[in-house]
CSV table of C-alpha atoms in Angstrom, one decimal:
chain,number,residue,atom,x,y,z
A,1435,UNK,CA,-31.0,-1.6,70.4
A,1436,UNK,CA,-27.3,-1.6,71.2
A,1437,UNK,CA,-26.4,-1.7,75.0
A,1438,UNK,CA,-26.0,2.5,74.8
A,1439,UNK,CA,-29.7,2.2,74.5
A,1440,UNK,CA,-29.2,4.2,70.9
A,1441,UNK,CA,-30.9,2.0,68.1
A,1442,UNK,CA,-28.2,1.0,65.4
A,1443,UNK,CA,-28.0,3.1,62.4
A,1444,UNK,CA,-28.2,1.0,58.9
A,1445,UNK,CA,-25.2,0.1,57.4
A,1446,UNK,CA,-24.1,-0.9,53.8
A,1447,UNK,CA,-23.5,-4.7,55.7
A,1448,UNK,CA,-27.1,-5.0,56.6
A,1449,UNK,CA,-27.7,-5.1,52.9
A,1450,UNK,CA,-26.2,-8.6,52.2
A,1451,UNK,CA,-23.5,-8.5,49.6
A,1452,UNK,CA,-22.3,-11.1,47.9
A,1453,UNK,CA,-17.9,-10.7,48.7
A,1454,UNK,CA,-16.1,-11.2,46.8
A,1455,UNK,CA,-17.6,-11.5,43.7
A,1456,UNK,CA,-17.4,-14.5,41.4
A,1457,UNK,CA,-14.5,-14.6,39.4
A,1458,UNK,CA,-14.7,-17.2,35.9
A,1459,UNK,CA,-12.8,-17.8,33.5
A,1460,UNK,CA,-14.0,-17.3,29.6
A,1461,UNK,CA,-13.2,-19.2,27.0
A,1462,UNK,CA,-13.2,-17.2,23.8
A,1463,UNK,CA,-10.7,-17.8,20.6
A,1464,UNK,CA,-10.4,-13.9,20.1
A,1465,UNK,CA,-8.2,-14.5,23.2
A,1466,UNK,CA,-6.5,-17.7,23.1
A,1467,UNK,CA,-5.2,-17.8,19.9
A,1468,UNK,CA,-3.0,-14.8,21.0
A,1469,UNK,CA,-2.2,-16.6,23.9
A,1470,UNK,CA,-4.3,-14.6,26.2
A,1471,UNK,CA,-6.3,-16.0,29.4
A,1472,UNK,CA,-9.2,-14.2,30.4
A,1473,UNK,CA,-11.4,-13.7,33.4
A,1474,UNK,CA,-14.0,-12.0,34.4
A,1475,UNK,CA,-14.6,-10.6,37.6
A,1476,UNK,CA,-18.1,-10.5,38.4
A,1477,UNK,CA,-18.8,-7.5,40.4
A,1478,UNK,CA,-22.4,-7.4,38.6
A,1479,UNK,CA,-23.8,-10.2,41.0
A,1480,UNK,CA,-22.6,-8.3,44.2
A,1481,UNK,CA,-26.5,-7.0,45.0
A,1482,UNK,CA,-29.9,-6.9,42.9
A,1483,UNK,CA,-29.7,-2.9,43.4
A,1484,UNK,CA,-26.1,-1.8,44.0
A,1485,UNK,CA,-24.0,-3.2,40.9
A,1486,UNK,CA,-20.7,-4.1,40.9
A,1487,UNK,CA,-18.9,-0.3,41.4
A,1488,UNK,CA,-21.6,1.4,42.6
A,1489,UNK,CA,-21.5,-0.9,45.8
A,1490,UNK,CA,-17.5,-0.6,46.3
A,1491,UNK,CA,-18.3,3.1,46.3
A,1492,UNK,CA,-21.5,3.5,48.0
A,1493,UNK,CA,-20.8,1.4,50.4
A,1494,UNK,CA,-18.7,3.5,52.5
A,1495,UNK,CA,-20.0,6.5,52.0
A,1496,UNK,CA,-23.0,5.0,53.5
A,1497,UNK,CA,-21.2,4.1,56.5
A,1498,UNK,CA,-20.1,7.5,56.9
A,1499,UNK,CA,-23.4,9.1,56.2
A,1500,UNK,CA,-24.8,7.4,59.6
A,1501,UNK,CA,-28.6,7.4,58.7
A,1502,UNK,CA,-28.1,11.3,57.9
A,1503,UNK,CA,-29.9,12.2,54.6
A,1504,UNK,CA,-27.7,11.5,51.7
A,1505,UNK,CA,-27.4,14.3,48.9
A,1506,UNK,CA,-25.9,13.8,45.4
A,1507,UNK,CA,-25.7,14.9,41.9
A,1508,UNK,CA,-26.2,13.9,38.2
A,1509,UNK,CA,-27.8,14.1,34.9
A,1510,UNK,CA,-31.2,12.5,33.8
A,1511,UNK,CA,-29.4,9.2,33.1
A,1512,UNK,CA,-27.7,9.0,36.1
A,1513,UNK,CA,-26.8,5.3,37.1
A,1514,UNK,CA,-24.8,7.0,40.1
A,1515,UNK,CA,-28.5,8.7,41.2
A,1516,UNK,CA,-30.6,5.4,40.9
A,1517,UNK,CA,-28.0,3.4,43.0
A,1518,UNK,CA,-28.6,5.9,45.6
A,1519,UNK,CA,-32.3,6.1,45.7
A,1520,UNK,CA,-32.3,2.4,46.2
A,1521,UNK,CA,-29.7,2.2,48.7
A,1522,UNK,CA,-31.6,5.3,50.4
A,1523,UNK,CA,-35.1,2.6,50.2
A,1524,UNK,CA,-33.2,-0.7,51.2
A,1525,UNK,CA,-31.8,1.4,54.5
A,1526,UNK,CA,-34.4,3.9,55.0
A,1527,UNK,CA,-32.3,6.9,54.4
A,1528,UNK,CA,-33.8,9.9,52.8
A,1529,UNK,CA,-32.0,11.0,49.5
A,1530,UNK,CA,-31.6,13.5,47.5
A,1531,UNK,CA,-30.8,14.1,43.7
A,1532,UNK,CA,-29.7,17.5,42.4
A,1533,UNK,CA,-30.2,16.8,39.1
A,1534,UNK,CA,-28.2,18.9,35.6
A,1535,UNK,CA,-31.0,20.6,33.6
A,1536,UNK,CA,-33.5,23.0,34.9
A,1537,UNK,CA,-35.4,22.4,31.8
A,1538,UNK,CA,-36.5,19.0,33.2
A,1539,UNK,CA,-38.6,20.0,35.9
A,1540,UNK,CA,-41.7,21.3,33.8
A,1541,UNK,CA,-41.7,17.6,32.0
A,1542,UNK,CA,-42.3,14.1,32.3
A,1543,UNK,CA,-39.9,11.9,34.5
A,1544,UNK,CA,-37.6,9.8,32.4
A,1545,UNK,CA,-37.5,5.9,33.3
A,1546,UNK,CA,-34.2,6.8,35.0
A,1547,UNK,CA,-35.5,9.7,36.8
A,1548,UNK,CA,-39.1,7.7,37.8
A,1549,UNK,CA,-37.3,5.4,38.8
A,1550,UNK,CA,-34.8,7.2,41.5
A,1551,UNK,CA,-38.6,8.9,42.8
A,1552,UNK,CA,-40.3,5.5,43.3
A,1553,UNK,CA,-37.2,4.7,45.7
A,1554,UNK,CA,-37.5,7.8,47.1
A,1555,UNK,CA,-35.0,10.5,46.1
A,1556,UNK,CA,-36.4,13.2,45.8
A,1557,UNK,CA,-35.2,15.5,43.0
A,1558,UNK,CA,-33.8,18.9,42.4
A,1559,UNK,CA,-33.3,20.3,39.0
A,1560,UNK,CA,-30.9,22.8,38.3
A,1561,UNK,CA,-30.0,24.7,35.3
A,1562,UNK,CA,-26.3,23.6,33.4
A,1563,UNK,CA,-24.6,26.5,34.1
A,1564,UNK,CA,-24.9,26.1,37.8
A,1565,UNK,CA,-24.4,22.6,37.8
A,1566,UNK,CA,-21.1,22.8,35.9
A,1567,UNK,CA,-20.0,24.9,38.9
A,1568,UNK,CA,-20.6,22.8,41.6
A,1569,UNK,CA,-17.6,22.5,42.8
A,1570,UNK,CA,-17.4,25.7,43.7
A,1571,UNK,CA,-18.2,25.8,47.9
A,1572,UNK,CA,-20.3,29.0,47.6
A,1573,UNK,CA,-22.3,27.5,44.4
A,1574,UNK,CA,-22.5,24.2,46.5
A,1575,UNK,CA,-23.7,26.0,49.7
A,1576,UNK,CA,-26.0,27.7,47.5
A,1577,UNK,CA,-27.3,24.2,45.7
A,1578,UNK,CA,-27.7,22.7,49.2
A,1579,UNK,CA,-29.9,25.7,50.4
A,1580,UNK,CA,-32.3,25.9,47.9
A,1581,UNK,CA,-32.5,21.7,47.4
A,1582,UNK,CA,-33.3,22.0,51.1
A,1583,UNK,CA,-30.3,19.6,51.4
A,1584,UNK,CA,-28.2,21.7,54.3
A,1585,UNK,CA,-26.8,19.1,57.0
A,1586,UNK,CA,-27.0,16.2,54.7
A,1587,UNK,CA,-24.6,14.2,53.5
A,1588,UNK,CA,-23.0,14.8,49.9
A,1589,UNK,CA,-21.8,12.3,47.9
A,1590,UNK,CA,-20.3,14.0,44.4
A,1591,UNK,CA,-21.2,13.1,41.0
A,1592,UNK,CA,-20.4,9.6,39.7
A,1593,UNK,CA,-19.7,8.9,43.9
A,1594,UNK,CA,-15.9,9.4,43.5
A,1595,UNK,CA,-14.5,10.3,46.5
A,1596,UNK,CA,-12.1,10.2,49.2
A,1597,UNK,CA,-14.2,7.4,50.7
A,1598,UNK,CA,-15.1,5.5,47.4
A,1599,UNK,CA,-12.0,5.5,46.4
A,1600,UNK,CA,-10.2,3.3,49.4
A,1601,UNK,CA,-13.8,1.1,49.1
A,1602,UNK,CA,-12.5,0.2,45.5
A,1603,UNK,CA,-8.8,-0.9,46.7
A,1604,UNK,CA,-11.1,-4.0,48.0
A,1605,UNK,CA,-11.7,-5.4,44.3
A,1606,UNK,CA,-7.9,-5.2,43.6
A,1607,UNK,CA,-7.2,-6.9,46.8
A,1608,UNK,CA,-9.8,-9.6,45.5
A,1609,UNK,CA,-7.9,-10.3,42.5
A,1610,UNK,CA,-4.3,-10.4,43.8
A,1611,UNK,CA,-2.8,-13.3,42.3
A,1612,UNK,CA,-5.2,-14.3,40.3
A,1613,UNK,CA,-4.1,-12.2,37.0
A,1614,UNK,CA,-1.2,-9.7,35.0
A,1615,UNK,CA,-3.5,-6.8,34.5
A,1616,UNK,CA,-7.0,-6.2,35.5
A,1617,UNK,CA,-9.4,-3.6,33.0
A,1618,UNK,CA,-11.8,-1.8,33.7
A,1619,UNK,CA,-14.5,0.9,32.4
A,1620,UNK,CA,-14.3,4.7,33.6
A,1621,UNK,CA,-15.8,7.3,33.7
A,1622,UNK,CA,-15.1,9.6,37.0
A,1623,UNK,CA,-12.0,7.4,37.4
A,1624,UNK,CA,-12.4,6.2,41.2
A,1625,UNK,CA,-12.8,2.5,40.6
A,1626,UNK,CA,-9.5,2.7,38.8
A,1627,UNK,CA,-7.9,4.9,41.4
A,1628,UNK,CA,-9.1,2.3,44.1
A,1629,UNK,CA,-8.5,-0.9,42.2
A,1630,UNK,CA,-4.6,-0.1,41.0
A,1631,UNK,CA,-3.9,0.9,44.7
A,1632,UNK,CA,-5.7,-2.7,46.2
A,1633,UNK,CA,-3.6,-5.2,43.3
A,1634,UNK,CA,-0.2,-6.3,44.1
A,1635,UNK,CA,3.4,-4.7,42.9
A,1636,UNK,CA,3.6,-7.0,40.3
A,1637,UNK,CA,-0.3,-6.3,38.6
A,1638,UNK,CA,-1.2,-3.7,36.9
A,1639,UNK,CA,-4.6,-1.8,36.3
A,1640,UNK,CA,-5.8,-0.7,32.6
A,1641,UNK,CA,-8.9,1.8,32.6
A,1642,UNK,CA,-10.8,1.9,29.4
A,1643,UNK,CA,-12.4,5.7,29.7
A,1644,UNK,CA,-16.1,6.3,28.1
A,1645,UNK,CA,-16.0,9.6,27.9
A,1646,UNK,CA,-13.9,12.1,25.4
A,1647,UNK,CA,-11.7,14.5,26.2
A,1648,UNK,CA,-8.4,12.4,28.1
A,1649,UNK,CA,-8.8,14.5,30.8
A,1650,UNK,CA,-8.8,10.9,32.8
A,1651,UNK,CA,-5.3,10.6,34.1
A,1652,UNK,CA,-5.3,13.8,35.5
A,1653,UNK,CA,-8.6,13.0,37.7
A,1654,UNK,CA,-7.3,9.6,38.8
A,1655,UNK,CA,-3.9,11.1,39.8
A,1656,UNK,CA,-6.0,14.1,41.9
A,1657,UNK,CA,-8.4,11.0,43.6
A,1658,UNK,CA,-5.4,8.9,44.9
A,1659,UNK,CA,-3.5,12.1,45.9
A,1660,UNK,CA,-6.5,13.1,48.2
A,1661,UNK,CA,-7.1,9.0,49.0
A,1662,UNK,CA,-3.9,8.0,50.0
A,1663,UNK,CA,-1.9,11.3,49.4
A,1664,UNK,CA,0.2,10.2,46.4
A,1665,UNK,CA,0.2,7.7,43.8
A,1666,UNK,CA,-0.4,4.2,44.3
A,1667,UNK,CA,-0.5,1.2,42.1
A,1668,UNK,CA,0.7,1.0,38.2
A,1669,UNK,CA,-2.0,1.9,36.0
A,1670,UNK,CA,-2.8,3.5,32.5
A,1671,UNK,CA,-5.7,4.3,30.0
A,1672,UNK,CA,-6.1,3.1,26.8
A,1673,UNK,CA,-7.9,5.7,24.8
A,1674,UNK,CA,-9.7,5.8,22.2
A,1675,UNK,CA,-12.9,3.2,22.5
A,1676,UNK,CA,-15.3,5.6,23.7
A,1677,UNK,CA,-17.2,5.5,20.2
A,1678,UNK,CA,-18.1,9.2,20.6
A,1679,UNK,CA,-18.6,10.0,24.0
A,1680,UNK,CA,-21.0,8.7,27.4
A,1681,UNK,CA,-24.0,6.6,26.4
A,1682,UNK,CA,-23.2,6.7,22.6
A,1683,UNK,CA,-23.6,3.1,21.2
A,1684,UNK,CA,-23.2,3.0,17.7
A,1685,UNK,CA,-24.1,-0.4,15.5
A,1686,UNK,CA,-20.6,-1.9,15.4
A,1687,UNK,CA,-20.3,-1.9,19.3
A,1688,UNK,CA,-24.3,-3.5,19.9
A,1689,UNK,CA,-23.2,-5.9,17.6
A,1690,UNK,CA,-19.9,-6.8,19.2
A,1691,UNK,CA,-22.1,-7.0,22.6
A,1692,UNK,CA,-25.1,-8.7,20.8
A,1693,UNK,CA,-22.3,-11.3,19.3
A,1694,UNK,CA,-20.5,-11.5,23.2
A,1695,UNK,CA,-23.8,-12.4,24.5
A,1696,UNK,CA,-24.2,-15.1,22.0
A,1697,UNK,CA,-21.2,-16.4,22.3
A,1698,UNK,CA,-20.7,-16.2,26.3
A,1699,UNK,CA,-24.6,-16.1,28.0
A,1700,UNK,CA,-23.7,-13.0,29.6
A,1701,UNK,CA,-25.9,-10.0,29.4
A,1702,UNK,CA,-23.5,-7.4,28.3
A,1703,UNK,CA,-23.9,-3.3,29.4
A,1704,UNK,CA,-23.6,-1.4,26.9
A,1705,UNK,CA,-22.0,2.0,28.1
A,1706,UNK,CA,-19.0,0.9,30.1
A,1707,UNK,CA,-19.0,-2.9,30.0
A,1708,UNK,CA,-19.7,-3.3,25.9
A,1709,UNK,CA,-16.5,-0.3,25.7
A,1710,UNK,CA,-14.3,-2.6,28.1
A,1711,UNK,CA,-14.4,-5.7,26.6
A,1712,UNK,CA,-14.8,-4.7,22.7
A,1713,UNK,CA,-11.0,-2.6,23.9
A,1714,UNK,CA,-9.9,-6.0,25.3
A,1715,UNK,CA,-10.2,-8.0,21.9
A,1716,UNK,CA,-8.9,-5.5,19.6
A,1717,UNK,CA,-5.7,-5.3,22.3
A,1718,UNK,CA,-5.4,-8.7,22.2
A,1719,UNK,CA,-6.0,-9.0,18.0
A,1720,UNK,CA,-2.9,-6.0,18.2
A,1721,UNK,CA,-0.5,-8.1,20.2
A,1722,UNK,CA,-1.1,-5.8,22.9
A,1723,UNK,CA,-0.3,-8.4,25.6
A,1724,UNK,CA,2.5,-10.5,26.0
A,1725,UNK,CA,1.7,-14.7,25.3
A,1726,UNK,CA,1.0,-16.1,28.2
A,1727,UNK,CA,-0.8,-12.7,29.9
A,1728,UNK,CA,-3.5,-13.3,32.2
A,1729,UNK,CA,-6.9,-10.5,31.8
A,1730,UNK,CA,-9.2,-9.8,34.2
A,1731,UNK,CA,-11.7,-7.8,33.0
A,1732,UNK,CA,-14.6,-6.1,36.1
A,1733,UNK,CA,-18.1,-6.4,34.7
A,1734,UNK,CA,-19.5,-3.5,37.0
A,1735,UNK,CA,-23.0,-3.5,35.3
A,1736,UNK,CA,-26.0,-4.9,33.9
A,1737,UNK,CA,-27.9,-3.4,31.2
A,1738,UNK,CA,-31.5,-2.7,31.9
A,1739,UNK,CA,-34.4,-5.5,32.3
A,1740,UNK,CA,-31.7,-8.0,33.6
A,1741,UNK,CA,-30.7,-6.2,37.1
A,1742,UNK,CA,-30.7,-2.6,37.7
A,1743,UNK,CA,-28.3,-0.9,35.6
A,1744,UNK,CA,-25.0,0.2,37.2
A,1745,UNK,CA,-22.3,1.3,35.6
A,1746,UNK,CA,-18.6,2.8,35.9
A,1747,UNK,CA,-19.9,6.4,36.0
């Protein structure tokens, strides 16, 4: 009890992360015999349950929540939703998924989905149309009403906000002088908003998006204008290794991932992490970076059965 006699909320500290994360270097030939040095930033091994950029933006949208019930939205596979069910456990917050797909409430709970109950969260399903407009304030007053959610706190899909956003310019702080450019998966775009504002003048960010549609830029210019109002940081995408859109995996990029695992020990993820790194060494193979270019490339997950899966969503 604090000397106010008001017992201490939870905060994201109490949970014991491991700052800053490892950073290693790897020694693969598909990089050095272009002259490339590569490390790799391992944001996977910040906590058991809140991977690598789910922490950096969780984490202060926890803060802010202070022990109110925490609200937030995404489909069945949601990484985002899983992070927050177990943060919601670990800190005895209550949680609540609103969840895309009405259709899902008369069947069985995915492994995703079970998973994010047995924490706690307790789910709202919602049919497509409505979810694509919840951005709207009166469809999002509406949501909140019906999910019984009014007066909690919402966190938005993929947890990109204001908030998240400034959490992430810690990575890039992490890794000042220590490379040239620093790459990372996206998919709502905050980590890479955060992380090019955090890394010195002189570094620059590379986001490898996951998802179709280049709409990217756009959304990572709108999250540092409401952030920091205005750009920050010197950043870009390079398109096209989403290999046909969120969660698709075709055979050539398990095998790259099957053939990185062999090579390095490292359980790869395979619907950000795989995208990231198979992008670095066909940059590299291209001539992409200059001889002499120092990578470092976040791992922000880790797939399934090794740690909780988290990834850039």
């Amino acid at each position: 009890m604090s000397d106010n006699g008001r017992v201490p909320r939870p905060t994201a500290s109490d949970l014991s992360p491991r700052l800053p994360s490892p950073l290693v270097a790897l020694d693969d030939d598909r990089f050095t015999r272009h002259g490339v040095r590569v490390l790799l930033k391992r944001d996977d091994l910040i906590h058991p349950d809140l991977i690598g950029n789910k922490w950096r933006k969780l984490a202060p949208n926890l803060d802010a929540a202070d022990g109110r019930a925490i609200v937030t939205f995404g489909g069945a596979y949601s990484n985002h939703l899983r992070a927050t069910a177990a943060a919601g456990r670990l800190l005895g917050v209550p949680t609540i998924g609103i969840v895309r797909g009405q259709e899902l409430a008369d069947r069985p709970l995915n492994p995703s989905l079970s998973r994010c109950a047995a924490d706690g969260m307790r789910l709202h399903f919602v049919d497509r149309s409505t979810y694509r407009r919840k951005d709207d304030p009166a469809v999002l007053a509406a949501l909140l009403r019906t999910a019984d959610a009014v007066g909690a706190y919402p966190v938005p899909e993929g947890g990109s906000n204001s908030l998240a956003v400034r959490g992430c310019t810690e990575l890039g702080r992490e890794l000042r002088g220590h490379a040239d450019v620093v790459a990372v998966a996206c998919g709502t775009g905050g980590t890479l908003a955060g992380l090019a504002a955090g890394l010195a003048p002189e570094q620059r960010a590379l986001g490898v998006p996951v998802l179709k549609g280049g709409f990217l830029p756009a959304e990572i210019r709108a999250l540092q204008e409401a952030a920091f109002g205005g750009p920050r940081g010197t950043w870009r995408t390079a398109d096209g290794f989403h290999f046909g859109g969120y969660a698709r995996v075709p055979a050539e990029l398990a095998e790259f991932a099957d053939d990185f695992e062999l090579r390095h020990g490292l359980p790869v993820e395979r619907l950000y992490v795989a995208k990231m790194l198979y992008a670095l060494v066909a940059l590299a193979q291209e001539g992409r970076f200059a001889h002499g270019t120092t990578v470092a490339a976040v791992i922000t997950g880790a797939p399934d059965g090794d740690a909780q899966s988290s990834t850039s969503r």
